[in-house]
mmCIF file of C-alpha atoms in Angstrom:
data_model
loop_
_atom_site.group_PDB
_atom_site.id
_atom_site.type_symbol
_atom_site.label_atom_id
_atom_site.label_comp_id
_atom_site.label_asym_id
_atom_site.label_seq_id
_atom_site.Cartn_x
_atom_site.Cartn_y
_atom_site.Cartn_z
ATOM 1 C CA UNK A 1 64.150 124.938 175.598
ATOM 2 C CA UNK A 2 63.450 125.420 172.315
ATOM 3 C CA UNK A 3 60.029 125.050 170.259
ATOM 4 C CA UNK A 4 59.394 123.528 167.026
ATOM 5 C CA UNK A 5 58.316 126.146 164.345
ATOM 6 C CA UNK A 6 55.700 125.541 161.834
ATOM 7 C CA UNK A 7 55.837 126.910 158.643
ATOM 8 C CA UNK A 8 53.464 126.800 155.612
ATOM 9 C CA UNK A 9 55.026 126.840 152.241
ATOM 10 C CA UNK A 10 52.002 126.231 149.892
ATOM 11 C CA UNK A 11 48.099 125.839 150.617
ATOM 12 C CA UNK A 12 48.703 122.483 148.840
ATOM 13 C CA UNK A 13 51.423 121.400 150.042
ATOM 14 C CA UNK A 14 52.774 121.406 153.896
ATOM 15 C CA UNK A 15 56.284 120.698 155.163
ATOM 16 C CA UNK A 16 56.973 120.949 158.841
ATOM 17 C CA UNK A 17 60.403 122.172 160.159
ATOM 18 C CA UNK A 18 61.757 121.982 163.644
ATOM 19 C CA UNK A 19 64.329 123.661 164.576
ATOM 20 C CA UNK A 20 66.128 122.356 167.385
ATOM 21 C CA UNK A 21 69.376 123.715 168.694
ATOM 22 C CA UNK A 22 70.103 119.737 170.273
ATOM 23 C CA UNK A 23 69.028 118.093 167.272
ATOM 24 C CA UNK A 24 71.792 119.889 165.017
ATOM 25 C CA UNK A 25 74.220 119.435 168.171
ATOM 26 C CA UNK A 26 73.227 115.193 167.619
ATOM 27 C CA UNK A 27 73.650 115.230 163.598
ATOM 28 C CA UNK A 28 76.874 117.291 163.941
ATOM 29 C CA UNK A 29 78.548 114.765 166.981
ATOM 30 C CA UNK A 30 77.309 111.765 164.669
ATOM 31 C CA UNK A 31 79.216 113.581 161.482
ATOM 32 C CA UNK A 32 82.458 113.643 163.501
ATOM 33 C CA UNK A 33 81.867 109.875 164.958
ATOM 34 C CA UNK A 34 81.634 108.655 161.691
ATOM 35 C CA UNK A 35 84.723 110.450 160.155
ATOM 36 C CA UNK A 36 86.895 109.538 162.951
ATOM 37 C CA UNK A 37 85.825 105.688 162.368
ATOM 38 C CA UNK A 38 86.161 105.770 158.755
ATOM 39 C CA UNK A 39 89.641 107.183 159.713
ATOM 40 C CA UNK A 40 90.236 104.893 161.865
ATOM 41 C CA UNK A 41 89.283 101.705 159.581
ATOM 42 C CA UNK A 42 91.751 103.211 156.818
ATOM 43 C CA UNK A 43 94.572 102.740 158.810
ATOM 44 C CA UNK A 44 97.081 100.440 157.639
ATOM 45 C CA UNK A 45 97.991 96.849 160.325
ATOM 46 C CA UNK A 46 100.990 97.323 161.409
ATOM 47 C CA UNK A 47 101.726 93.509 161.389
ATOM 48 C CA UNK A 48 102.881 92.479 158.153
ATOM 49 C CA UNK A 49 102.014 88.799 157.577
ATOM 50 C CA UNK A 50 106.039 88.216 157.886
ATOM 51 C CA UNK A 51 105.334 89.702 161.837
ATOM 52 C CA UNK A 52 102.834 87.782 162.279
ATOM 53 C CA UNK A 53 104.566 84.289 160.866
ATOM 54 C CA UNK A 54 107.045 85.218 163.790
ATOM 55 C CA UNK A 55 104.740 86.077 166.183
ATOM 56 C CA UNK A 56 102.990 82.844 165.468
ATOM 57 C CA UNK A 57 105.741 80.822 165.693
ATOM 58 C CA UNK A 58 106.806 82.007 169.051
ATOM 59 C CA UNK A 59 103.357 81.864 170.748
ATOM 60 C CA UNK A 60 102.535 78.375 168.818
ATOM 61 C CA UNK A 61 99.143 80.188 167.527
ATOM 62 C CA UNK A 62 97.244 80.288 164.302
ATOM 63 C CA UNK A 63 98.742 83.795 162.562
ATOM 64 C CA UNK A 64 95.004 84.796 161.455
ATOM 65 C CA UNK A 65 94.633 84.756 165.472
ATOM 66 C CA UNK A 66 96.651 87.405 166.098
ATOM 67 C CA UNK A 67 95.306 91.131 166.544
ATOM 68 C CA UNK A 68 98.512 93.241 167.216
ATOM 69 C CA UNK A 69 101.359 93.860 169.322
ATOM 70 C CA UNK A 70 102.895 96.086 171.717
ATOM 71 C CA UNK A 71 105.651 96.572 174.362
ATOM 72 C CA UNK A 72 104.268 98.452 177.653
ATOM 73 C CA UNK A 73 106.765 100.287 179.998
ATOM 74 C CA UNK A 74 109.552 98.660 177.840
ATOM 75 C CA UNK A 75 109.299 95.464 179.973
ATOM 76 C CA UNK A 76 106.652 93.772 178.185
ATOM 77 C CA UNK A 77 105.492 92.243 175.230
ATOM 78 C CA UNK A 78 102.149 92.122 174.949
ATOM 79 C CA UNK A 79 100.151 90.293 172.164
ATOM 80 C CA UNK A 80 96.607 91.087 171.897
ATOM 81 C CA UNK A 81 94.669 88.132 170.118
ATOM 82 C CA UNK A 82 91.621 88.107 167.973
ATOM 83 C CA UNK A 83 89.409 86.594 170.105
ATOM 84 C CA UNK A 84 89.816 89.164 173.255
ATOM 85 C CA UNK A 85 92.620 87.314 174.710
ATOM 86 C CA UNK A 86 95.784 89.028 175.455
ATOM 87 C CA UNK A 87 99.540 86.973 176.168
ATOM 88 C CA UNK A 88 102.389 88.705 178.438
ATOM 89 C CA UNK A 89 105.842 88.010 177.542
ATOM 90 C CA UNK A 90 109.149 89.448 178.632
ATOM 91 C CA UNK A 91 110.732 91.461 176.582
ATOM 92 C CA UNK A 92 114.497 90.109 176.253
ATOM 93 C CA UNK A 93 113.540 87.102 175.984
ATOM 94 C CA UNK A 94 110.705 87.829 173.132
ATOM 95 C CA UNK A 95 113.470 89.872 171.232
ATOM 96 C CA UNK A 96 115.873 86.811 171.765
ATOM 97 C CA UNK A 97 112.697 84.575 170.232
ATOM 98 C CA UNK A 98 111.788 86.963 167.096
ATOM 99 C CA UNK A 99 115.602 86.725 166.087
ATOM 100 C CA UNK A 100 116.099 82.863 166.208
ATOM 101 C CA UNK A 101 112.795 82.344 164.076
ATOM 102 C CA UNK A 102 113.882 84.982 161.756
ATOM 103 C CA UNK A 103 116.832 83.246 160.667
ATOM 104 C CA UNK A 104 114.827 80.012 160.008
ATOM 105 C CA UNK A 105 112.160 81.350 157.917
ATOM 106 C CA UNK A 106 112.256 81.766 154.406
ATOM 107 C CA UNK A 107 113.570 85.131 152.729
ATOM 108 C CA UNK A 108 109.964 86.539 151.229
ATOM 109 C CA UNK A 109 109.878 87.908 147.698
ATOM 110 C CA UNK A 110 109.913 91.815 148.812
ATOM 111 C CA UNK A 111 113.050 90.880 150.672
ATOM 112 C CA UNK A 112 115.031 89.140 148.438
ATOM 113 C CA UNK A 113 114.139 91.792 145.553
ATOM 114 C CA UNK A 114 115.589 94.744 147.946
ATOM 115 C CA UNK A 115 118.845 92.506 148.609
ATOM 116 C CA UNK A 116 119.225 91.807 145.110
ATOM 117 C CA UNK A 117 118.412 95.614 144.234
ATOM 118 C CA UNK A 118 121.291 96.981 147.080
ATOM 119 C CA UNK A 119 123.661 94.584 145.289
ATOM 120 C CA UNK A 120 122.256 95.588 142.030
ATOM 121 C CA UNK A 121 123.171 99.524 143.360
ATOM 122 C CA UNK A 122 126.169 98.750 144.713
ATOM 123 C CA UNK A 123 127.613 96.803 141.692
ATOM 124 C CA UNK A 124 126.083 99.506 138.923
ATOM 125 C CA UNK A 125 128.349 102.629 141.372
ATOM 126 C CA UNK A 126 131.273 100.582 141.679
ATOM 127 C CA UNK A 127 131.695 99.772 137.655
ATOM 128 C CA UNK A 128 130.404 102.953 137.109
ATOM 129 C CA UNK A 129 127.090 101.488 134.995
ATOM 130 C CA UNK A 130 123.460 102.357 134.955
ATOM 131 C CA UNK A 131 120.219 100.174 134.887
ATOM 132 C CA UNK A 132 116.953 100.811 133.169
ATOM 133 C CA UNK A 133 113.672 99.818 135.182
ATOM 134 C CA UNK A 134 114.114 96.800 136.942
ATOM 135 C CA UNK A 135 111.349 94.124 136.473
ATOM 136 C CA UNK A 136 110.839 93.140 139.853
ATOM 137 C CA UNK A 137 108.573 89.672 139.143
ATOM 138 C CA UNK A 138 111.845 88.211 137.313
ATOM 139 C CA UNK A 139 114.324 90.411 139.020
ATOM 140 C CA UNK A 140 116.084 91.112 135.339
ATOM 141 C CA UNK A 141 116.938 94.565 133.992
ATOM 142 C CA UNK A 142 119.393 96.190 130.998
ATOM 143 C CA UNK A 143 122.712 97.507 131.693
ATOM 144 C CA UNK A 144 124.137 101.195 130.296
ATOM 145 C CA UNK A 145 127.128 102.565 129.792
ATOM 146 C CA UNK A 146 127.460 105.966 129.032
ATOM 147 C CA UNK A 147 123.488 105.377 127.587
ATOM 148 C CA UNK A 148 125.034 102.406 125.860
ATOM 149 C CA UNK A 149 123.132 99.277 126.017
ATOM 150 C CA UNK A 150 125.588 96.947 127.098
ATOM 151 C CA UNK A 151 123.777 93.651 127.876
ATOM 152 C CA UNK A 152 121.212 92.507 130.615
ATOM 153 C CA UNK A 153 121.413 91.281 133.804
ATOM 154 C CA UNK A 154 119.493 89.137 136.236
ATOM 155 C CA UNK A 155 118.689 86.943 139.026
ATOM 156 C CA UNK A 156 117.664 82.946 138.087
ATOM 157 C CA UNK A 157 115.460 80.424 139.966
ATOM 158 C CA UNK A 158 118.739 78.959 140.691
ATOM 159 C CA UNK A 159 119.807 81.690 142.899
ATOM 160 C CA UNK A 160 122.655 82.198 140.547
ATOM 161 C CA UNK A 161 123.099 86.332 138.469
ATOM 162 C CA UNK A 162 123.295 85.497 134.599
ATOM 163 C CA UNK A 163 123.890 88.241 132.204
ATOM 164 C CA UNK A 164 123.234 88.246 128.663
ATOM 165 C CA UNK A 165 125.021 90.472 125.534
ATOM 166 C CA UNK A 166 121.782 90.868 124.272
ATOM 167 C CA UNK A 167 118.222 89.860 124.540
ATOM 168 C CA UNK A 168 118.078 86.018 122.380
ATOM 169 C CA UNK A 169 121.665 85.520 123.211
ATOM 170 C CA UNK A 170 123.099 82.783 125.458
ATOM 171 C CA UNK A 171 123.386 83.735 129.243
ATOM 172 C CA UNK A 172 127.141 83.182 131.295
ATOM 173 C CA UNK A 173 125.867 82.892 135.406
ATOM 174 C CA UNK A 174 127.562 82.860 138.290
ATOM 175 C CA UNK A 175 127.640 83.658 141.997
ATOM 176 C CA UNK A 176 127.659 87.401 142.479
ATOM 177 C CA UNK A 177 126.671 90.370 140.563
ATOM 178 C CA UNK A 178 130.725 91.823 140.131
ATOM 179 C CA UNK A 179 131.175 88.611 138.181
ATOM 180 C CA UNK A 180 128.300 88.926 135.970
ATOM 181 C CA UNK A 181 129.354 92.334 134.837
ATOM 182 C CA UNK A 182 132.809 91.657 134.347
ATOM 183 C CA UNK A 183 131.889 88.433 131.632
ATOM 184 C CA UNK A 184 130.105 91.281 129.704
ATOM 185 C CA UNK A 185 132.955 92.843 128.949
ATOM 186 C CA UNK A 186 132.845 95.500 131.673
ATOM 187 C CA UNK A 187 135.901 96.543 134.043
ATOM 188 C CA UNK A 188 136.095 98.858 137.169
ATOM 189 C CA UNK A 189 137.080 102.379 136.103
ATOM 190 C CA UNK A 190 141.022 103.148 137.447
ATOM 191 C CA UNK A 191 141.552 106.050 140.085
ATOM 192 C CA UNK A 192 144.358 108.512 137.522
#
């Protein structure tokens, strides 16, 4: 066991220091506790509020009721809920669930920007163009060829791709991306 040591520092002024082995030992194990739970709060939900639409839908629960989810021994679905209470389900038929609500719900923002973006790609490699920064609020962005401005191009709240010459000009839409490119002028490179 170990005993407390007194020391005197100044006839005026006295300051008492212990030294204890277990004491250190407590302030150190609290020092790890609390980094580990600051770790732990900083970790990201893996729920996205799409997953948990889904998950709501399926279960016919509130989404801001739902805590997390996961599959144990790759039979079950489990779905922990905020309030302590945790749901079974089997897994097949949970999988066959998530994909039937999926196709009813609504394509989110995020989504339809990386859609638009892969066609975006795919239409920029096949004409051989480039794109400057896309502006991903009003999915619209220039078009270069060989660093030549050649027009802009965009997505509309009509689901349609427009493309413009230049910046006040007027806009030609239509269906897909290919198109849109090709009224500005634009042709697919030939193999020699």
């Amino acid at each position: 066991m170990t005993q407390p040591v007194y020391i005197q520092q100044a006839p005026s002024d006295f300051n008492y220091k212990t030294i204890d082995e277990q004491e250190l030992a407590q302030r150190e194990l609290y020092s790890h506790l609390e980094a580990q739970a600051k770790s732990a709060t900083q970790t990201t939900d893996p729920l996205t509020s799409r997953d948990r639409r889904i998950i709501s839908e399926i279960i016919e629960v509130e989404l801001e009721s739902i805590r997390t989810i996961w599959i144990e021994a790759g039979i079950t679905v489990w779905v922990q809920l905020v309030d302590g209470g945790r749901l079974p389900f089997d897994r097949n038929w949970f999988a066959t669930r998530v994909q039937e609500v999926k196709a009813t719900l609504p394509e989110t923002p995020r989504e339809r920007n990386e859609r638009l973006s892969a066609e975006l790609e795919a239409a920029c490699t096949k004409f051989g163009l480039t794109h400057g920064q896309i502006d991903w609020l009003s999915f619209s962005t220039t078009l270069y060829l060989n660093r030549l401005c050649i027009g802009f191009i965009g997505y509309n709240r009509a689901n349609q791709w427009y493309s413009r010459r230049n910046q006040l000009g007027g806009s030609c839409t239509a269906d897909s991306v290919d198109a849109v490119i090709a009224s500005l002028g634009v042709r697919q490179p030939v193999a020699a």
